[in-house]
């Protein structure tokens, strides 16, 4: 399991509909893919999207981080000592969580393949299938209602509604969606840092007054406003989920210590991969805190890695892994099956995704 080489490529996949949040609008997935080969010819795959507005990582910075820092640090190391390789990967440079995540998952893919087991079984084997939500982009209310009904028709029972652009007008938007989908659909609200702390409290209390039965509100305030996040969490009954405010295990420890949120949203592109995500799961479990697993606009490669983490870890009780469902292209072969709302794990070794549509490996 000696790491022989690390190659990079790109994949471009059109989305079925433009993806819109309070921060951005995206029409294509255009990501860096990573292929790690060991001395026995085994390969592992990883992926990183350039989510500059959240992680700061761009196509150029991801490429540079891997080629100039990460690869020189770990090529030649033996994956038999997984922790030593992961410590080196994380220690060779600060920040750059997305390129670290892409390499981390490719290493886990290869490591599990070498043992002939699906990765989730080596990460704790907590569940064999689970349900994901589907994201409803920020749009005029009628369009969001239409998208929500379409999602329910496709079999999704949990919807994540993107808001955060219009303050109290967002309440009407959410009320219209609740009215359209009925009481049995679980609704999550993601403000993507769009509100101030005071605004958050008044909006969330308005949602509560209207009895809209919102499961949770995600990242209402700016990422750096931890005091504001804690304030909102203390003021409302609806559970608050920290997303952009938690990247590293240290961030998670800080939020847990002061109880600034009720739940944590783990994304591999924020943690720098599975190795650090496992540390957050361990912390959460110790403190009885539930986690969501989320993703950026990622294709099936890295979302499959997140699915393995979710299936492995009991601390992760909620999934927002709708990247593959948002793509207009048919699924890639192998790995977890993304069939509408249900993600079902398979016996394919490693992360399992194969026949990656990338032609520019270099
Ligand atoms: Mg979010």
PDB file of N, CA, C and O in Angstrom, residues 140-174:
ATOM      1  N   UNK A 140     -38.362  33.029  -6.815  1.00  0.00           N
ATOM      2  CA  UNK A 140     -39.678  33.567  -6.483  1.00  0.00           C
ATOM      3  C   UNK A 140     -40.537  32.452  -5.870  1.00  0.00           C
ATOM      4  O   UNK A 140     -40.387  31.276  -6.232  1.00  0.00           O
ATOM      5  N   UNK A 141     -41.441  32.842  -4.947  1.00  0.00           N
ATOM      6  CA  UNK A 141     -42.190  31.861  -4.168  1.00  0.00           C
ATOM      7  C   UNK A 141     -42.889  30.796  -5.028  1.00  0.00           C
ATOM      8  O   UNK A 141     -42.797  29.605  -4.740  1.00  0.00           O
ATOM      9  N   UNK A 142     -43.555  31.224  -6.116  1.00  0.00           N
ATOM     10  CA  UNK A 142     -44.296  30.244  -6.937  1.00  0.00           C
ATOM     11  C   UNK A 142     -43.355  29.175  -7.470  1.00  0.00           C
ATOM     12  O   UNK A 142     -43.699  27.985  -7.539  1.00  0.00           O
ATOM     13  N   UNK A 143     -42.139  29.621  -7.847  1.00  0.00           N
ATOM     14  CA  UNK A 143     -41.179  28.671  -8.414  1.00  0.00           C
ATOM     15  C   UNK A 143     -40.707  27.682  -7.336  1.00  0.00           C
ATOM     16  O   UNK A 143     -40.548  26.484  -7.592  1.00  0.00           O
ATOM     17  N   UNK A 144     -40.508  28.194  -6.110  1.00  0.00           N
ATOM     18  CA  UNK A 144     -40.065  27.316  -5.022  1.00  0.00           C
ATOM     19  C   UNK A 144     -41.168  26.314  -4.663  1.00  0.00           C
ATOM     20  O   UNK A 144     -40.893  25.149  -4.379  1.00  0.00           O
ATOM     21  N   UNK A 145     -42.404  26.790  -4.678  1.00  0.00           N
ATOM     22  CA  UNK A 145     -43.525  25.887  -4.393  1.00  0.00           C
ATOM     23  C   UNK A 145     -43.576  24.786  -5.449  1.00  0.00           C
ATOM     24  O   UNK A 145     -43.724  23.596  -5.139  1.00  0.00           O
ATOM     25  N   UNK A 146     -43.403  25.180  -6.702  1.00  0.00           N
ATOM     26  CA  UNK A 146     -43.433  24.197  -7.799  1.00  0.00           C
ATOM     27  C   UNK A 146     -42.292  23.179  -7.635  1.00  0.00           C
ATOM     28  O   UNK A 146     -42.489  21.970  -7.762  1.00  0.00           O
ATOM     29  N   UNK A 147     -41.086  23.681  -7.337  1.00  0.00           N
ATOM     30  CA  UNK A 147     -39.936  22.774  -7.156  1.00  0.00           C
ATOM     31  C   UNK A 147     -40.159  21.830  -5.975  1.00  0.00           C
ATOM     32  O   UNK A 147     -39.782  20.658  -6.021  1.00  0.00           O
ATOM     33  N   UNK A 148     -40.774  22.352  -4.901  1.00  0.00           N
ATOM     34  CA  UNK A 148     -41.022  21.525  -3.712  1.00  0.00           C
ATOM     35  C   UNK A 148     -42.010  20.409  -4.044  1.00  0.00           C
ATOM     36  O   UNK A 148     -41.810  19.242  -3.678  1.00  0.00           O
ATOM     37  N   UNK A 149     -43.061  20.754  -4.775  1.00  0.00           N
ATOM     38  CA  UNK A 149     -44.061  19.736  -5.139  1.00  0.00           C
ATOM     39  C   UNK A 149     -43.454  18.682  -6.064  1.00  0.00           C
ATOM     40  O   UNK A 149     -43.719  17.480  -5.937  1.00  0.00           O
ATOM     41  N   UNK A 150     -42.591  19.139  -6.965  1.00  0.00           N
ATOM     42  CA  UNK A 150     -41.914  18.218  -7.887  1.00  0.00           C
ATOM     43  C   UNK A 150     -41.037  17.246  -7.099  1.00  0.00           C
ATOM     44  O   UNK A 150     -40.998  16.044  -7.380  1.00  0.00           O
ATOM     45  N   UNK A 151     -40.333  17.758  -6.082  1.00  0.00           N
ATOM     46  CA  UNK A 151     -39.466  16.915  -5.248  1.00  0.00           C
ATOM     47  C   UNK A 151     -40.281  15.866  -4.500  1.00  0.00           C
ATOM     48  O   UNK A 151     -39.897  14.699  -4.423  1.00  0.00           O
ATOM     49  N   UNK A 152     -41.416  16.296  -3.962  1.00  0.00           N
ATOM     50  CA  UNK A 152     -42.271  15.364  -3.213  1.00  0.00           C
ATOM     51  C   UNK A 152     -42.792  14.272  -4.152  1.00  0.00           C
ATOM     52  O   UNK A 152     -42.823  13.090  -3.807  1.00  0.00           O
ATOM     53  N   UNK A 153     -43.135  14.685  -5.372  1.00  0.00           N
ATOM     54  CA  UNK A 153     -43.606  13.707  -6.367  1.00  0.00           C
ATOM     55  C   UNK A 153     -42.529  12.675  -6.680  1.00  0.00           C
ATOM     56  O   UNK A 153     -42.817  11.513  -6.933  1.00  0.00           O
ATOM     57  N   UNK A 154     -41.265  13.125  -6.652  1.00  0.00           N
ATOM     58  CA  UNK A 154     -40.150  12.208  -6.936  1.00  0.00           C
ATOM     59  C   UNK A 154     -39.833  11.306  -5.745  1.00  0.00           C
ATOM     60  O   UNK A 154     -38.917  10.501  -5.806  1.00  0.00           O
ATOM     61  N   UNK A 155     -40.528  11.504  -4.628  1.00  0.00           N
ATOM     62  CA  UNK A 155     -40.323  10.599  -3.493  1.00  0.00           C
ATOM     63  C   UNK A 155     -39.506  11.175  -2.351  1.00  0.00           C
ATOM     64  O   UNK A 155     -39.180  10.459  -1.405  1.00  0.00           O
ATOM     65  N   UNK A 156     -39.141  12.456  -2.409  1.00  0.00           N
ATOM     66  CA  UNK A 156     -38.391  13.055  -1.299  1.00  0.00           C
ATOM     67  C   UNK A 156     -39.352  13.430  -0.164  1.00  0.00           C
ATOM     68  O   UNK A 156     -40.360  14.083  -0.404  1.00  0.00           O
ATOM     69  N   UNK A 157     -39.012  13.000   1.056  1.00  0.00           N
ATOM     70  CA  UNK A 157     -39.853  13.315   2.218  1.00  0.00           C
ATOM     71  C   UNK A 157     -39.278  14.445   3.053  1.00  0.00           C
ATOM     72  O   UNK A 157     -39.886  14.903   4.005  1.00  0.00           O
ATOM     73  N   UNK A 158     -38.032  14.841   2.732  1.00  0.00           N
ATOM     74  CA  UNK A 158     -37.357  15.896   3.486  1.00  0.00           C
ATOM     75  C   UNK A 158     -36.858  16.945   2.492  1.00  0.00           C
ATOM     76  O   UNK A 158     -36.135  16.610   1.548  1.00  0.00           O
ATOM     77  N   UNK A 159     -37.241  18.190   2.693  1.00  0.00           N
ATOM     78  CA  UNK A 159     -36.813  19.260   1.793  1.00  0.00           C
ATOM     79  C   UNK A 159     -35.991  20.279   2.563  1.00  0.00           C
ATOM     80  O   UNK A 159     -36.311  20.604   3.706  1.00  0.00           O
ATOM     81  N   UNK A 160     -34.919  20.744   1.929  1.00  0.00           N
ATOM     82  CA  UNK A 160     -34.131  21.814   2.532  1.00  0.00           C
ATOM     83  C   UNK A 160     -34.380  23.080   1.729  1.00  0.00           C
ATOM     84  O   UNK A 160     -34.033  23.165   0.550  1.00  0.00           O
ATOM     85  N   UNK A 161     -35.004  24.050   2.375  1.00  0.00           N
ATOM     86  CA  UNK A 161     -35.396  25.278   1.695  1.00  0.00           C
ATOM     87  C   UNK A 161     -34.324  26.334   1.902  1.00  0.00           C
ATOM     88  O   UNK A 161     -33.990  26.693   3.034  1.00  0.00           O
ATOM     89  N   UNK A 162     -33.798  26.838   0.791  1.00  0.00           N
ATOM     90  CA  UNK A 162     -32.800  27.896   0.861  1.00  0.00           C
ATOM     91  C   UNK A 162     -33.494  29.247   0.965  1.00  0.00           C
ATOM     92  O   UNK A 162     -34.361  29.572   0.136  1.00  0.00           O
ATOM     93  N   UNK A 163     -33.147  30.032   1.979  1.00  0.00           N
ATOM     94  CA  UNK A 163     -33.705  31.385   2.131  1.00  0.00           C
ATOM     95  C   UNK A 163     -32.551  32.332   2.467  1.00  0.00           C
ATOM     96  O   UNK A 163     -31.415  32.072   2.128  1.00  0.00           O
ATOM     97  N   UNK A 164     -32.867  33.421   3.148  1.00  0.00           N
ATOM     98  CA  UNK A 164     -31.791  34.281   3.623  1.00  0.00           C
ATOM     99  C   UNK A 164     -31.585  35.545   2.839  1.00  0.00           C
ATOM    100  O   UNK A 164     -30.670  36.306   3.091  1.00  0.00           O
ATOM    101  N   UNK A 165     -32.428  35.791   1.839  1.00  0.00           N
ATOM    102  CA  UNK A 165     -32.229  36.997   1.042  1.00  0.00           C
ATOM    103  C   UNK A 165     -33.219  38.097   1.380  1.00  0.00           C
ATOM    104  O   UNK A 165     -33.006  39.238   1.055  1.00  0.00           O
ATOM    105  N   UNK A 166     -34.344  37.742   1.997  1.00  0.00           N
ATOM    106  CA  UNK A 166     -35.417  38.728   2.117  1.00  0.00           C
ATOM    107  C   UNK A 166     -35.993  38.912   3.509  1.00  0.00           C
ATOM    108  O   UNK A 166     -37.127  39.362   3.665  1.00  0.00           O
ATOM    109  N   UNK A 167     -35.261  38.557   4.558  1.00  0.00           N
ATOM    110  CA  UNK A 167     -35.744  38.790   5.914  1.00  0.00           C
ATOM    111  C   UNK A 167     -37.103  38.175   6.174  1.00  0.00           C
ATOM    112  O   UNK A 167     -37.341  37.015   5.860  1.00  0.00           O
ATOM    113  N   UNK A 168     -38.016  38.971   6.729  1.00  0.00           N
ATOM    114  CA  UNK A 168     -39.324  38.434   7.124  1.00  0.00           C
ATOM    115  C   UNK A 168     -40.150  37.913   5.943  1.00  0.00           C
ATOM    116  O   UNK A 168     -41.018  37.064   6.120  1.00  0.00           O
ATOM    117  N   UNK A 169     -39.842  38.393   4.723  1.00  0.00           N
ATOM    118  CA  UNK A 169     -40.560  37.883   3.547  1.00  0.00           C
ATOM    119  C   UNK A 169     -40.283  36.391   3.367  1.00  0.00           C
ATOM    120  O   UNK A 169     -41.084  35.660   2.769  1.00  0.00           O
ATOM    121  N   UNK A 170     -39.141  35.928   3.894  1.00  0.00           N
ATOM    122  CA  UNK A 170     -38.830  34.500   3.826  1.00  0.00           C
ATOM    123  C   UNK A 170     -39.880  33.658   4.558  1.00  0.00           C
ATOM    124  O   UNK A 170     -40.114  32.505   4.216  1.00  0.00           O
ATOM    125  N   UNK A 171     -40.502  34.246   5.583  1.00  0.00           N
ATOM    126  CA  UNK A 171     -41.510  33.507   6.348  1.00  0.00           C
ATOM    127  C   UNK A 171     -42.692  33.144   5.450  1.00  0.00           C
ATOM    128  O   UNK A 171     -43.190  32.015   5.473  1.00  0.00           O
ATOM    129  N   UNK A 172     -43.107  34.095   4.614  1.00  0.00           N
ATOM    130  CA  UNK A 172     -44.242  33.853   3.707  1.00  0.00           C
ATOM    131  C   UNK A 172     -43.890  32.766   2.701  1.00  0.00           C
ATOM    132  O   UNK A 172     -44.709  31.921   2.333  1.00  0.00           O
ATOM    133  N   UNK A 173     -42.653  32.814   2.245  1.00  0.00           N
ATOM    134  CA  UNK A 173     -42.153  31.840   1.289  1.00  0.00           C
ATOM    135  C   UNK A 173     -42.233  30.414   1.877  1.00  0.00           C
ATOM    136  O   UNK A 173     -42.718  29.481   1.244  1.00  0.00           O
ATOM    137  N   UNK A 174     -41.776  30.300   3.123  1.00  0.00           N
ATOM    138  CA  UNK A 174     -41.769  28.984   3.777  1.00  0.00           C
ATOM    139  C   UNK A 174     -43.207  28.534   4.071  1.00  0.00           C
ATOM    140  O   UNK A 174     -43.554  27.366   3.901  1.00  0.00           O
TER     141      UNK A 174
END
